Amino acid sequence: EPQLRRDEEFWFEDGSIVLAARDVEFRVYKRVLADHSIVFADMFTFPQPASQATAVSESCPNVCLDDSPEDLRHVLRALFPRKGATFIPLELQEPTFDLISAYARLGHKYQIDDLLDQSLAWLKKQFTSNFDGWCEQPTFPFDNQSHYAIGIVNFARLTQCHSILPTAMMVSCYNGGEPLVRGFRRQDGTQERLSEDDLILCIEGKNALTQATATCVLSAFTPWDDRLHPSCTRGMHHLLHLYRTDPELVAGVHPFSPPDCYLHSAFLEDVSICSQCLTHLRRRLRTEQVKLWNRLPDVLGL
Ligand SMILES: [Zn+2]
């Protein structure tokens, strides 16, 4: 039995409930928890007999939860703002993965609808099913760190939030072998990893995305197009030849790279394609990407 310690942040002396998460005890207020969560409300209405023995007093029962203290602390910070809390953020700050993950999982488990719904809304905006919305994001969510997408796939499965699954699965496919198989360490020390079925989808998905990228690029940059000037068609052949220096562009797992990745100045220095034909090529690449975007769930076997 681990030695229990009181949480430094959440121990209200006149609190009416003690929540034990692993080796940390939190003393907070029943009424507020019950207000936010029907699961807590039910728990307090029908107290578990097993927990009575460790009660601080009759007026302050003790409940053992199987959550981590880190997750629980994130949720309690939302429900019981302390002195020094930020009420009006001056700068828009992206939530961290740990915060979203705690809100979403515990929000789902305890039916704290506001936490769950708002984390879902944020995730739906970030892992959007809208092509333009996806392209407008300068990086993918959580500081471009693709391993976090593994956690989002798991969360999408848990809550059956299907709309975030294609992009979350695609970003998971960006991971190398090790994070894909072993996952990553969460803030509470536990390991977050893909289910075996999703790992299989990701391994297949890497392949599928590579093929899709090649199809996109080769279809967009086809020389059989009357709308290209003949001299610019020669320039385009030259351009395709230059791509051998960056194979990731043609055969990588990033089919939705912005057109400028394919038509950036370093390539165009040695290649002569007029601006009118460049605009046409950009548009054609986008058209191919949209076609692929609409098929993405199929491509990823979802
Ligand atoms: Zn031209």
PDB file of C-alpha atoms in Angstrom, residues 6 14 56 74 82 101 103 128 139 159 162 169 216 234 265 278 282 296:
ATOM      1  CA  ARG A   6      -2.469  15.310   0.457  1.00  0.00           C
ATOM      2  CA  ASP A  14     -13.707  22.288   4.983  1.00  0.00           C
ATOM      3  CA  VAL A  56     -11.975  11.267   7.253  1.00  0.00           C
ATOM      4  CA  HIS A  74      -6.319  19.210 -14.656  1.00  0.00           C
ATOM      5  CA  ARG A  82      -7.723  28.799  -7.339  1.00  0.00           C
ATOM      6  CA  SER A 101      -6.471  14.534 -23.010  1.00  0.00           C
ATOM      7  CA  TYR A 103     -10.553  16.999 -20.124  1.00  0.00           C
ATOM      8  CA  THR A 128     -10.798  19.022 -39.198  1.00  0.00           C
ATOM      9  CA  THR A 139       1.440  23.121 -38.525  1.00  0.00           C
ATOM     10  CA  THR A 159     -15.899   8.653 -27.846  1.00  0.00           C
ATOM     11  CA  HIS A 162     -15.453   9.661 -36.275  1.00  0.00           C
ATOM     12  CA  MET A 169      -4.836   8.625 -38.321  1.00  0.00           C
ATOM     13  CA  CYS A 216      -1.496  13.284 -56.712  1.00  0.00           C
ATOM     14  CA  ARG A 234       9.587  21.288 -71.201  1.00  0.00           C
ATOM     15  CA  SER A 265      12.086  29.240 -55.781  1.00  0.00           C
ATOM     16  CA  LEU A 278       2.610  28.000 -62.547  1.00  0.00           C
ATOM     17  CA  ARG A 282      -0.883  25.056 -58.444  1.00  0.00           C
ATOM     18  CA  LEU A 296      -9.061   9.832 -47.249  1.00  0.00           C
TER      19      LEU A 296
END
